[in-house]
Short mmCIF file of C-alpha atoms in Angstrom, two decimals:
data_model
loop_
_atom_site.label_atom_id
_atom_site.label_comp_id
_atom_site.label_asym_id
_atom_site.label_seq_id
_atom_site.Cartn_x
_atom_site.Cartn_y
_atom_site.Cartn_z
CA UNK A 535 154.19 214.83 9.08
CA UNK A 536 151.48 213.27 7.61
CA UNK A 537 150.70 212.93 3.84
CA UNK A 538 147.09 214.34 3.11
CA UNK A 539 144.70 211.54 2.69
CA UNK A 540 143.56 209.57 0.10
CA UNK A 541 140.02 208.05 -0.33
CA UNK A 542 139.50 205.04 -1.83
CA UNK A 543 136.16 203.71 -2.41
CA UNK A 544 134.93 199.96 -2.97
CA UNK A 545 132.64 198.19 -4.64
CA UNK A 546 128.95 196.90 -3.27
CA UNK A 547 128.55 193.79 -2.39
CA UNK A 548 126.64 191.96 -4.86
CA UNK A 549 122.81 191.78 -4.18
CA UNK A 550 121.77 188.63 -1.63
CA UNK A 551 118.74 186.30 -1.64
CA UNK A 552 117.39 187.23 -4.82
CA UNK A 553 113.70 186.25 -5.68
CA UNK A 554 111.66 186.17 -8.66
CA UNK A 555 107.85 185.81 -8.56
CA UNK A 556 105.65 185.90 -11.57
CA UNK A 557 102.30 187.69 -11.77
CA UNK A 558 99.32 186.72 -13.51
CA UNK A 559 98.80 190.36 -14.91
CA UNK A 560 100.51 191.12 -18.44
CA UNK A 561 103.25 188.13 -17.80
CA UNK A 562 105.21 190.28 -15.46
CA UNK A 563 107.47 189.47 -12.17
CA UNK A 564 108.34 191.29 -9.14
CA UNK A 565 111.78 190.52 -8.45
CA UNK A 566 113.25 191.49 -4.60
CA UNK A 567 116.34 191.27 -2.66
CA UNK A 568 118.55 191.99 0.46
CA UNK A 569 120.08 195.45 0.06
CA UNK A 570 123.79 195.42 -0.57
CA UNK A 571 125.79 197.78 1.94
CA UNK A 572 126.96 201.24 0.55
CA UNK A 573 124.97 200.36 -2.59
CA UNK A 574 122.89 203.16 -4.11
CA UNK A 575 120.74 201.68 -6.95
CA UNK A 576 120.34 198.21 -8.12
CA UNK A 577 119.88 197.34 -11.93
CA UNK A 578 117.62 194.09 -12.53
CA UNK A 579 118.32 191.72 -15.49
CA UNK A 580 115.94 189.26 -17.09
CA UNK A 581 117.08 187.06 -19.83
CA UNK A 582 114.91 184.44 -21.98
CA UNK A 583 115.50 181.94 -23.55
CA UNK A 584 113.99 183.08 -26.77
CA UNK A 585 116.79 185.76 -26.53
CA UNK A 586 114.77 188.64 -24.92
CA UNK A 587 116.09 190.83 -22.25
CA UNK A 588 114.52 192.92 -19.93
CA UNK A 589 116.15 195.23 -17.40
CA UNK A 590 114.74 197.81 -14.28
CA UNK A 591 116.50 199.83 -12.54
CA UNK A 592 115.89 201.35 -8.95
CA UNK A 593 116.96 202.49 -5.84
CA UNK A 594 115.08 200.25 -3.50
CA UNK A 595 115.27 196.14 -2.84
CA UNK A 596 112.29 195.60 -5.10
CA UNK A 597 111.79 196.05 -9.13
CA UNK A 598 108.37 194.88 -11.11
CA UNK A 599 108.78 193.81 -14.66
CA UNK A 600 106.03 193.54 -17.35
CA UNK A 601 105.98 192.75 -20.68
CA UNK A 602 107.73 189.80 -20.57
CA UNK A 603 106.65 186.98 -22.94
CA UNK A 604 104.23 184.35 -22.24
CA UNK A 605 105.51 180.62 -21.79
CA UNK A 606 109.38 181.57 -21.53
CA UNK A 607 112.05 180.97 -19.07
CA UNK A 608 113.96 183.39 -17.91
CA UNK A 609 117.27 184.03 -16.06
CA UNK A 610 117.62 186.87 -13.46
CA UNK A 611 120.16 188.33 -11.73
CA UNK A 612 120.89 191.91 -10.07
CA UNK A 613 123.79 194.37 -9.38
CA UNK A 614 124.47 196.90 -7.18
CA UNK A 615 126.33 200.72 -7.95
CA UNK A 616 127.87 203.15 -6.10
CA UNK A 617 129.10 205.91 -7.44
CA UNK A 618 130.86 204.91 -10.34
CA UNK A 619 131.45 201.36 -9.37
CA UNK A 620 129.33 198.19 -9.90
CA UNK A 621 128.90 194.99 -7.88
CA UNK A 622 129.53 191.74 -9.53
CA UNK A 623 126.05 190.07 -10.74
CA UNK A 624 124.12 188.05 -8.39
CA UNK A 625 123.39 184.69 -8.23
CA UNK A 626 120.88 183.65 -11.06
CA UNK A 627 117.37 182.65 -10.20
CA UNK A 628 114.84 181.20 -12.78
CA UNK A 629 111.56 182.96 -13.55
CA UNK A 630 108.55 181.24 -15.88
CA UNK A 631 106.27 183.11 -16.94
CA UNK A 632 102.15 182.59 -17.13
CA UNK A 633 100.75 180.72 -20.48
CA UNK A 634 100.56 182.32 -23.85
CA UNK A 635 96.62 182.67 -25.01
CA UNK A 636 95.13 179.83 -26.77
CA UNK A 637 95.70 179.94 -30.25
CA UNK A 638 93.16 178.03 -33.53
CA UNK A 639 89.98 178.70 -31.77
CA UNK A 640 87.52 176.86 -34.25
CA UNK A 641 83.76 177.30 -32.83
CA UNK A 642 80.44 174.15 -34.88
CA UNK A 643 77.44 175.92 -34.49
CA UNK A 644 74.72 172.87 -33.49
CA UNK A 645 71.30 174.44 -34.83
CA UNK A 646 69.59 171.29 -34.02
CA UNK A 647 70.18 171.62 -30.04
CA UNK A 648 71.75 175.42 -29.94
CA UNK A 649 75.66 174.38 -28.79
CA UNK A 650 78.59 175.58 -30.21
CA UNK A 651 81.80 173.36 -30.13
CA UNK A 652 85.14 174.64 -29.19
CA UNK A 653 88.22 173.52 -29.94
CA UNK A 654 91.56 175.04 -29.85
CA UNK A 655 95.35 174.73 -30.11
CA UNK A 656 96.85 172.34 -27.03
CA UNK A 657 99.26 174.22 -24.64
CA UNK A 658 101.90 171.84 -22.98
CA UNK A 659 101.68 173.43 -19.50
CA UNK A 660 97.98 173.95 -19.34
CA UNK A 661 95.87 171.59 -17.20
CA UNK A 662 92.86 173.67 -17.69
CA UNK A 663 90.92 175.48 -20.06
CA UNK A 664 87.88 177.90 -19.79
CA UNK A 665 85.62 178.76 -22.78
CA UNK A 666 83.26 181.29 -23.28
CA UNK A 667 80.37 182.84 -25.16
CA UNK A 668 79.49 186.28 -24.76
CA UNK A 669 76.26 188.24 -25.92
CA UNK A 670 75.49 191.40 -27.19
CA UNK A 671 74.07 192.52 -24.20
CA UNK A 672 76.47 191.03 -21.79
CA UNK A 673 75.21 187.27 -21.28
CA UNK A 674 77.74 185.22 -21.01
CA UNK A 675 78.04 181.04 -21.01
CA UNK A 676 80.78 178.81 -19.83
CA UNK A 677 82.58 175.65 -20.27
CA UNK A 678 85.67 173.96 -18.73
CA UNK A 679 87.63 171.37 -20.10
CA UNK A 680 91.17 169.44 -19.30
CA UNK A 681 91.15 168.56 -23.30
CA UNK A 682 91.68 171.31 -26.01
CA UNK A 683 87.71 170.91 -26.26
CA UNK A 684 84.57 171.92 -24.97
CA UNK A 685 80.85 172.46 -25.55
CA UNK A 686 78.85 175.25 -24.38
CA UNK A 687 75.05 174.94 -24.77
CA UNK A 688 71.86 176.92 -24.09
CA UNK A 689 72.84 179.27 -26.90
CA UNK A 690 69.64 181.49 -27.78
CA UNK A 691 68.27 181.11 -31.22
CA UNK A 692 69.13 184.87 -33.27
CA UNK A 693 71.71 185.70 -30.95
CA UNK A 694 75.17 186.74 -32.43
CA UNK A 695 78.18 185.47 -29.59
CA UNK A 696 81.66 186.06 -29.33
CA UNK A 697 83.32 182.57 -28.44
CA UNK A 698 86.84 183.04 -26.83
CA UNK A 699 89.10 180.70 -24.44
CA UNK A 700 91.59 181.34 -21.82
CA UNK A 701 94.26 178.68 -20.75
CA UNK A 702 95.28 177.99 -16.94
CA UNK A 703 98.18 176.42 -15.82
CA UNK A 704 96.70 175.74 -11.47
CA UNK A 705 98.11 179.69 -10.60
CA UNK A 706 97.57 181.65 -13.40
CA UNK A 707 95.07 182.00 -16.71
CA UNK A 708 96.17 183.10 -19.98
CA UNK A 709 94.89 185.56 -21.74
CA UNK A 710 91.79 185.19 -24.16
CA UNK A 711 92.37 183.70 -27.22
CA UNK A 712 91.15 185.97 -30.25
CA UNK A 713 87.67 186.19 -30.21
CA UNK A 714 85.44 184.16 -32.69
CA UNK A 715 82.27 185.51 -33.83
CA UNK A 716 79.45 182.70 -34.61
CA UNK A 717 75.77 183.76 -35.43
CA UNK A 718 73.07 181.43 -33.57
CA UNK A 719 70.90 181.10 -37.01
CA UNK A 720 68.01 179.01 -37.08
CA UNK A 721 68.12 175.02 -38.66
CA UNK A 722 67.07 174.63 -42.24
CA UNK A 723 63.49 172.82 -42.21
CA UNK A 724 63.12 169.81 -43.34
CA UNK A 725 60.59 169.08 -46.42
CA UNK A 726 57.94 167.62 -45.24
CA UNK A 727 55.33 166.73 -48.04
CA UNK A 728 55.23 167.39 -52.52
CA UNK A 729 51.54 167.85 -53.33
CA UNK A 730 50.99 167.18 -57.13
CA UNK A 731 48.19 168.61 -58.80
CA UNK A 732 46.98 167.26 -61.88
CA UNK A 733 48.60 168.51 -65.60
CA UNK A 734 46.89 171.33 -66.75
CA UNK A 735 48.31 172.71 -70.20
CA UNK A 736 51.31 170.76 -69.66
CA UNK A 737 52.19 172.82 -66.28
CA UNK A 738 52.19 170.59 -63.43
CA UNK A 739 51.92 172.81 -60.25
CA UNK A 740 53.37 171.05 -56.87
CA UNK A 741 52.97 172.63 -53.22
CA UNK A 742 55.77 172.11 -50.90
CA UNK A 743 55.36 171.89 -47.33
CA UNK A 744 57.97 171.86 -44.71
CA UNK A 745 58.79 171.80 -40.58
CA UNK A 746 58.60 175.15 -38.66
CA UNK A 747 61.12 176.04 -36.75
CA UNK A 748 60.94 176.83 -32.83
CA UNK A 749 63.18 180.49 -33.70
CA UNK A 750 61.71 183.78 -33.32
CA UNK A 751 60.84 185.36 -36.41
CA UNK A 752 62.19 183.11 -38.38
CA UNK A 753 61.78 183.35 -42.71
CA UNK A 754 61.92 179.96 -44.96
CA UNK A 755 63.31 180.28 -48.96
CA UNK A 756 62.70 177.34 -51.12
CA UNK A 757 64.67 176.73 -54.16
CA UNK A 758 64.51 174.32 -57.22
CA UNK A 759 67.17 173.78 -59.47
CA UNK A 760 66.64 170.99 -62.40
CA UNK A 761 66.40 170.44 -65.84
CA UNK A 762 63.50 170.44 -68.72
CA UNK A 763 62.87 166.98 -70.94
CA UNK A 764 65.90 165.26 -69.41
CA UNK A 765 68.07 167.64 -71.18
CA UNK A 766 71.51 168.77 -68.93
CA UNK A 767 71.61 171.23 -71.28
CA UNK A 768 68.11 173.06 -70.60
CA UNK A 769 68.95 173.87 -66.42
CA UNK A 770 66.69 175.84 -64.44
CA UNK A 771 66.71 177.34 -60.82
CA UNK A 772 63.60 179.06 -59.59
CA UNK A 773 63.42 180.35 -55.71
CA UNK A 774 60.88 181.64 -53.36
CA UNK A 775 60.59 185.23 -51.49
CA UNK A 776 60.98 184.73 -48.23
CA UNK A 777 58.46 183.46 -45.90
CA UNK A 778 57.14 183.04 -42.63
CA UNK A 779 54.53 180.19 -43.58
CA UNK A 780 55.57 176.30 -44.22
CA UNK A 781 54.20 176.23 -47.64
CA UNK A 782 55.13 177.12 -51.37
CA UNK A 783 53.60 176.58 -54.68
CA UNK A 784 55.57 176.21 -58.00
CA UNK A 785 54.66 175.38 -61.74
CA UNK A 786 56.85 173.32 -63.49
CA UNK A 787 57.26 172.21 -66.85
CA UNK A 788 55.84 168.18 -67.96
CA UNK A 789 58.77 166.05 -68.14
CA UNK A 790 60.95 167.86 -65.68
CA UNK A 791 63.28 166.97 -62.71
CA UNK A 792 63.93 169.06 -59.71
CA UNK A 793 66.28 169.08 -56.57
CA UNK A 794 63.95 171.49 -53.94
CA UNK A 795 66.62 172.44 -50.66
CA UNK A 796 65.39 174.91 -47.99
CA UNK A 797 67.34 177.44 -46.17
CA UNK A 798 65.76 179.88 -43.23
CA UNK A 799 66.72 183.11 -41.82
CA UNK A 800 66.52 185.23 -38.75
CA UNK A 801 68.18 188.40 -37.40
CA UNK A 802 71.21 186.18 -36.80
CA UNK A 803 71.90 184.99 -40.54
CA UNK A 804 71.05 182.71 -42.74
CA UNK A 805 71.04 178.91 -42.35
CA UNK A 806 72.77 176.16 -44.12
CA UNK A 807 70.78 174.15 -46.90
CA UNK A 808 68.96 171.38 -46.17
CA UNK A 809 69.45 167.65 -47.13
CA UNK A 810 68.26 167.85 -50.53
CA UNK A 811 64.69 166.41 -52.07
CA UNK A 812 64.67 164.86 -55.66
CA UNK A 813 61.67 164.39 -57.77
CA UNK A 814 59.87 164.36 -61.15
CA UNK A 815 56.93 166.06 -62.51
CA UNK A 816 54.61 163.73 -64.35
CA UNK A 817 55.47 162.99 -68.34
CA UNK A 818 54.36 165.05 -70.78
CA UNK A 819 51.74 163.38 -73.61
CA UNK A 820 53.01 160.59 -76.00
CA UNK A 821 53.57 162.42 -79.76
CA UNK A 822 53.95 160.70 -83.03
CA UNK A 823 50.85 158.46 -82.44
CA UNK A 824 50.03 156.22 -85.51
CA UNK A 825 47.41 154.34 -85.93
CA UNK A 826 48.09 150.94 -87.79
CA UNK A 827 44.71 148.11 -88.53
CA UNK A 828 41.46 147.65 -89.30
CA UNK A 829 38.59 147.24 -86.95
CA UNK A 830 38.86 144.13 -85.98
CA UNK A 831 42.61 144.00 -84.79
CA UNK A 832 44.67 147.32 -84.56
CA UNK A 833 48.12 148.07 -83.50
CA UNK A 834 48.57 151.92 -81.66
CA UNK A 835 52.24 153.00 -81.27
CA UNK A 836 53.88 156.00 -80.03
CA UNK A 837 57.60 157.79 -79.26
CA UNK A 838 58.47 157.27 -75.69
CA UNK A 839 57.22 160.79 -72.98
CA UNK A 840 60.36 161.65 -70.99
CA UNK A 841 60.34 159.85 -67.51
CA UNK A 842 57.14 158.10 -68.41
CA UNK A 843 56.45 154.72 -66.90
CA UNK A 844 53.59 153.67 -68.37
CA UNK A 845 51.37 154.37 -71.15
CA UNK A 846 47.88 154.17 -71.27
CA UNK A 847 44.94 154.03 -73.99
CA UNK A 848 41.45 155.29 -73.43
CA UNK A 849 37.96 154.82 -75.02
CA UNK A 850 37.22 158.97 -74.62
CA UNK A 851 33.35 158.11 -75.93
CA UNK A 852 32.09 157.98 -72.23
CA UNK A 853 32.49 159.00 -69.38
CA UNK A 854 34.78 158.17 -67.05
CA UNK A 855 36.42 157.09 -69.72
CA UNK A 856 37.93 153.36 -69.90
CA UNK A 857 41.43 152.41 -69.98
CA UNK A 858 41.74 149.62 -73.15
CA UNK A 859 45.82 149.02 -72.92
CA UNK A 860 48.07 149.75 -70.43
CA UNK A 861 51.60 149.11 -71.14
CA UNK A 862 55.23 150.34 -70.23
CA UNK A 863 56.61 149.91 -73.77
CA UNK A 864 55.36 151.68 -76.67
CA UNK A 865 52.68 150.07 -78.77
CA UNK A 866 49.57 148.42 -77.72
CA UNK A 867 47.14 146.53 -79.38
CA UNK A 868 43.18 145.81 -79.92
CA UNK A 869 40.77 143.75 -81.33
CA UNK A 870 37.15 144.62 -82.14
CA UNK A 871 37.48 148.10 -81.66
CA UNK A 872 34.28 149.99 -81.20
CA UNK A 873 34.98 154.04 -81.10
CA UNK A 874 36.67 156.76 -82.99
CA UNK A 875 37.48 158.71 -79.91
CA UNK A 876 40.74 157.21 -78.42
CA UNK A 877 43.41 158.59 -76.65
CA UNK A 878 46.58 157.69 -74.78
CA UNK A 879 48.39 159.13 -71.86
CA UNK A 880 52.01 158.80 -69.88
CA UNK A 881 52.25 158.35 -66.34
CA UNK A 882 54.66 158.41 -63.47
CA UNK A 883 54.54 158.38 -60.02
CA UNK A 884 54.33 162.20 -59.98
CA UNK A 885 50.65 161.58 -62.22
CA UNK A 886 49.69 161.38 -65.49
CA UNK A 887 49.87 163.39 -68.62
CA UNK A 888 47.03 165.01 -71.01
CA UNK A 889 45.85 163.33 -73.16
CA UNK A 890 47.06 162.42 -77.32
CA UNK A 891 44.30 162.13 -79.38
CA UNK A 892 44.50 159.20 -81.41
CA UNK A 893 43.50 159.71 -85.21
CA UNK A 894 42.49 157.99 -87.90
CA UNK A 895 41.00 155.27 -86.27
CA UNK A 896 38.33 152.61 -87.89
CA UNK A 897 35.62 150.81 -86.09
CA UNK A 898 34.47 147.10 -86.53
CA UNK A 899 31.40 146.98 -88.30
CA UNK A 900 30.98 143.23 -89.26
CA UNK A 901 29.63 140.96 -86.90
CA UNK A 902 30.96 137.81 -85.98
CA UNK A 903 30.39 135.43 -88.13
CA UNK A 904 31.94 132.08 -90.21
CA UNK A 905 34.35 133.60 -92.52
CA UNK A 906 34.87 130.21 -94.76
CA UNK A 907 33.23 132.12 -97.30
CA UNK A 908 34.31 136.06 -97.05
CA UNK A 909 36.74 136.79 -100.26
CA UNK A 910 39.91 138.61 -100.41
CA UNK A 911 39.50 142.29 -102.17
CA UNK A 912 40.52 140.09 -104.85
CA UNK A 913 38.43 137.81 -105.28
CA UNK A 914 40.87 134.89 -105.25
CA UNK A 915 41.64 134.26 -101.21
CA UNK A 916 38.94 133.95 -98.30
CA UNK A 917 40.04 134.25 -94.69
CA UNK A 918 40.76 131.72 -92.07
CA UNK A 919 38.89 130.76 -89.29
CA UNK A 920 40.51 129.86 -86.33
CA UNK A 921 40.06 127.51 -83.68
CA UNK A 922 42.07 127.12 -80.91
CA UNK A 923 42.13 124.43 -77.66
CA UNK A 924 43.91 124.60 -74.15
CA UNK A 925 45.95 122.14 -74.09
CA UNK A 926 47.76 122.32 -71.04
CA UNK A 927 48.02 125.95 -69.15
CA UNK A 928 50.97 127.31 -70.90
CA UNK A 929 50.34 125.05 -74.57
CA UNK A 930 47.73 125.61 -77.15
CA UNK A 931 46.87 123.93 -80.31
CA UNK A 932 46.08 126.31 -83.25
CA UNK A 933 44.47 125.04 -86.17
CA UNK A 934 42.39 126.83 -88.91
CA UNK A 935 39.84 126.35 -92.48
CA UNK A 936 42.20 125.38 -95.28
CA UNK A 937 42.03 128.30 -97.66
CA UNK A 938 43.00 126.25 -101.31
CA UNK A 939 44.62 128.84 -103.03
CA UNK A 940 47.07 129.44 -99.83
CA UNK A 941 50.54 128.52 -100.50
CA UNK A 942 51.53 129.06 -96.66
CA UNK A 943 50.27 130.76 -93.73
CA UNK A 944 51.29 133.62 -91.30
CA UNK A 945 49.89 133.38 -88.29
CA UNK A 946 50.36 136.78 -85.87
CA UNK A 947 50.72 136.20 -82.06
CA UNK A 948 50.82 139.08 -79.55
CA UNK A 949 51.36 139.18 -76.04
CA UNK A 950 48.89 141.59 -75.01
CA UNK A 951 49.91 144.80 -72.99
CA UNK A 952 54.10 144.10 -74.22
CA UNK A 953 55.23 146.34 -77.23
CA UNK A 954 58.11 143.83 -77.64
CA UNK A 955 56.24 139.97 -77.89
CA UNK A 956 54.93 140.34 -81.27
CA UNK A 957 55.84 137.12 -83.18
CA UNK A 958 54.87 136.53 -87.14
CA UNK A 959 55.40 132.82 -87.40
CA UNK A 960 55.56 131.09 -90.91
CA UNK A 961 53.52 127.68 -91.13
CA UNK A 962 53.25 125.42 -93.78
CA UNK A 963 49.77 123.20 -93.25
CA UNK A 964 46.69 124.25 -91.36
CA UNK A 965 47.51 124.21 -87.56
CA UNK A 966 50.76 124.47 -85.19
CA UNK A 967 51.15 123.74 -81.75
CA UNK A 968 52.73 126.75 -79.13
CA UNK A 969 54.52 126.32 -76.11
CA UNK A 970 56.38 127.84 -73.20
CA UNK A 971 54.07 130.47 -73.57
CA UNK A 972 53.90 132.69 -70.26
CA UNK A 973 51.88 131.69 -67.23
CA UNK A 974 48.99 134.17 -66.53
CA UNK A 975 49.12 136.06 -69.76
CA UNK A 976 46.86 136.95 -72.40
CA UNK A 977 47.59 136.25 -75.79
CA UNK A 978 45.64 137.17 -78.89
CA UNK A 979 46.02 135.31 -82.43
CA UNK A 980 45.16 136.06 -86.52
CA UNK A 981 46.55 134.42 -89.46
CA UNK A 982 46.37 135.05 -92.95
CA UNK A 983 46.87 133.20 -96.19
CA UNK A 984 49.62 133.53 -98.61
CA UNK A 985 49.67 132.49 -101.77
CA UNK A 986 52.69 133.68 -103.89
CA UNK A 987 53.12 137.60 -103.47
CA UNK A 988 49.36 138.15 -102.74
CA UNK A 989 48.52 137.79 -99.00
CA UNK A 990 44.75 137.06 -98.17
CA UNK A 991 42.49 139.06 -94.82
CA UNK A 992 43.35 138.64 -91.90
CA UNK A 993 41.47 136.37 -89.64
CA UNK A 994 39.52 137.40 -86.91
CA UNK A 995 41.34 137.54 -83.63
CA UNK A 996 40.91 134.77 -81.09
CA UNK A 997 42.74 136.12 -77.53
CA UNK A 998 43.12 133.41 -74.52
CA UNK A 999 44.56 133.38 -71.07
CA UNK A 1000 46.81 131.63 -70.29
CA UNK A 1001 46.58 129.73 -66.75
CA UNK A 1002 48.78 130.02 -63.77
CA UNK A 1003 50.88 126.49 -64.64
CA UNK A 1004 52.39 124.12 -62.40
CA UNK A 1005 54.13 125.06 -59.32
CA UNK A 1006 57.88 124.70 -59.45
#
């Protein structure tokens, strides 16, 4: 008889023609086969190479995976079950996956032609990119590169965009890079003109005009930071309101220096600063003014103005008053002086000072006239006359009355309008010859007699010009 029978059951097959196709969605695959005979579910196996795994598991000849990671290789294979019994694995196909998103967006805002510059993080696989800029409302801009770079222009001034930029490697894009926000502010304007008004109790107020800006609605702040009397210790920063004109007045200090920038604003943000401006406000007056002569030949000197270039004295008696000395050092001297009312100012390019009264001043009231026989205070020692001949145009001969009592003379020669050509020259006899004076200069002479430890008056001044000399 028969033994009752025994059933034996065998494994699948192992899965056939396996394929793996990526999708451009989420980095996933569908992954399909030729059914195994007997086989009841399949189990699908993705390996990376970064060490992930993925697996699906079905009862039909097709499985979609998702979730897989961007820019990886993968391995895939697939078994078949029956019962309790697996197939061996199939033979291993290859699956890569889409590109990763783009990674160091960095968006340059271009005020001066509204762009924004894109640049990002190369991929190796990528052979394009696509940039974009996205509105508020919706609006959106473009650009396409091959190069981990692009511009996108026609940006609207006020606008705030989101700049973001997706990778594509011929068959699929990546997904967008993290998004960059970038306001579209306005340019800073550019200072266009420093009116100076003239020095009114030492205040010098200056009116600042500057470009407009082609931006809706757009509000200018101007800002001056400097320091008072040249001293980095005395700082000062003053700034506007806002604005919507192209002008702004400030008062500043005499003697002060300034750096004015400009920054504008609109519902997008605030600017960047402009190039700087640098400037001065005109000197404040000369102090310490003293007052050194007679009437006939007087020395004026002064302590120097901060950031004053030249100095200046006036005859204040009429009107407009007339300029006597103008010098850029610190002393100036006249001859024959014929009012009490003088003053002196400090100038710059950014205008001139108030004016310094200058006190105790004396007036010529002798004529001119041969001194031979005017005494010393004394009694004792007359004054010389001088007399003095062009020799050539930069040599003169000096020669003067021989005062008997004299035991030497000093004779005094100034270089008129310099506070640092004043020469006292000892002589021994009654005349002296100069040369290498200066060509086109005017130079004024005195001399006295000496006689022991009593000095005699002054002569009268004699000044000459000198004339323009030889050419070289």
């Amino acid at each position: 008889m028969r033994s009752p029978p025994s059933r034996v059951t065998m494994e699948p097959c192992p899965p056939t023609n396996v394929k793996a196709n990526g999708t451009c969605k989420d980095h996933g695959a569908v992954v399909s086969w030729t059914p195994s005979p007997i086989a009841e579910t399949y189990h699908v196996v993705a390996e990376a190479a970064d060490g992930h795994t993925h697996t699906c598991n079905t009862s039909s000849t097709i499985c979609s995976l998702s979730g897989l990671h961007c820019d990886e290789q993968y391995t895939v294979f697939v078994t078949a079950s029956h019962e309790n019994s697996s197939s061996k694995a199939s033979q291993n196909v290859t699956l890569n996956t889409g590109l990763c998103q783009p990674s160091g967006l960095s968006v340059t805002f271009q005020c001066n032609n509204q762009s924004a510059m894109l640049t990002w993080t190369p991929s190796a696989k990528a052979k394009d990119y696509y940039g974009r800029a996205q509105a508020g409302n919706g609006d959106m801009l473009y650009c396409h590169s091959a190069n981990p770079s692009c511009v996108i222009s026609g940006l609207e001034c006020g606008t705030v965009y989101n700049f973001s930029v997706q990778a594509s490697d011929g068959m699929c894009n990546s997904s967008s890079s993290d998004p960059v926000q970038i306001e579209a502010v306005p340019c800073p304007p550019d200072i266009l003109e420093v009116q100076l008004f003239p020095m009114q109790e030492e205040i010098q107020v200056m009116r600042f005009t500057w470009t407009q800006i082609t931006c809706d609605d757009t509000d200018y702040s101007l800002t001056l930071t400097g320091s008072l009397l040249g001293d980095s210790h005395a700082l000062f920063e003053l700034s506007s309101y806002w604005t919507n004109v192209t002008y702004f007045e400030f008062p500043l200090p005499c003697s002060s220096d300034y750096t004015a920038t400009m920054k504008s604003r609109n519902s997008a943000g605030i600017s960047n600063t402009s190039m700087p401006v640098y400037g001065e406000t005109a000197p404040c007056p000369p102090s310490e003014v003293v007052y050194s002569g007679n009437g006939s030949f007087a020395t004026i000197s002064w302590n120097a103005s901060v950031f004053a270039i030249n100095y200046t004295v006036h005859d204040n008696s009429v009107t407009p008053r007339v300029q006597l000395c103008r010098t850029t050092g610190l002393s100036c001297s006249l001859y024959n002086i014929a009012s009490t009312d003088l003053v002196i100012t400090a100038s710059n390019a950014a205008g001139e000072s108030e004016a310094t009264n200058v006190t105790k001043v004396v007036t010529a009231v002798r004529k001119r006239r041969d001194l031979r026989e005017e005494m010393s205070m004394n009694g004792s020692i007359s004054a010389p006359v001088l007399d003095i001949t062009h020799a050539t145009p930069t040599v003169i001969f000096i020669e003067w009355s021989k005062v008997k009592p004299a035991s030497f003379y000093s004779l005094l020669v100034i270089k008129q309008g310099s506070a640092y050509e004043h020469h006292h020259l000892t002589v021994y006899g009654e005349s002296i010859i100069l040369t290498d004076l200066s060509p086109n200069s005017t130079y004024c002479f005195s001399v006295l007699a000496i006689y022991s430890d009593t000095s005699g008056p002054e002569s009268e001044p004699i000044c000459m010009r000198t004339d323009q000399g030889l050419p070289q």
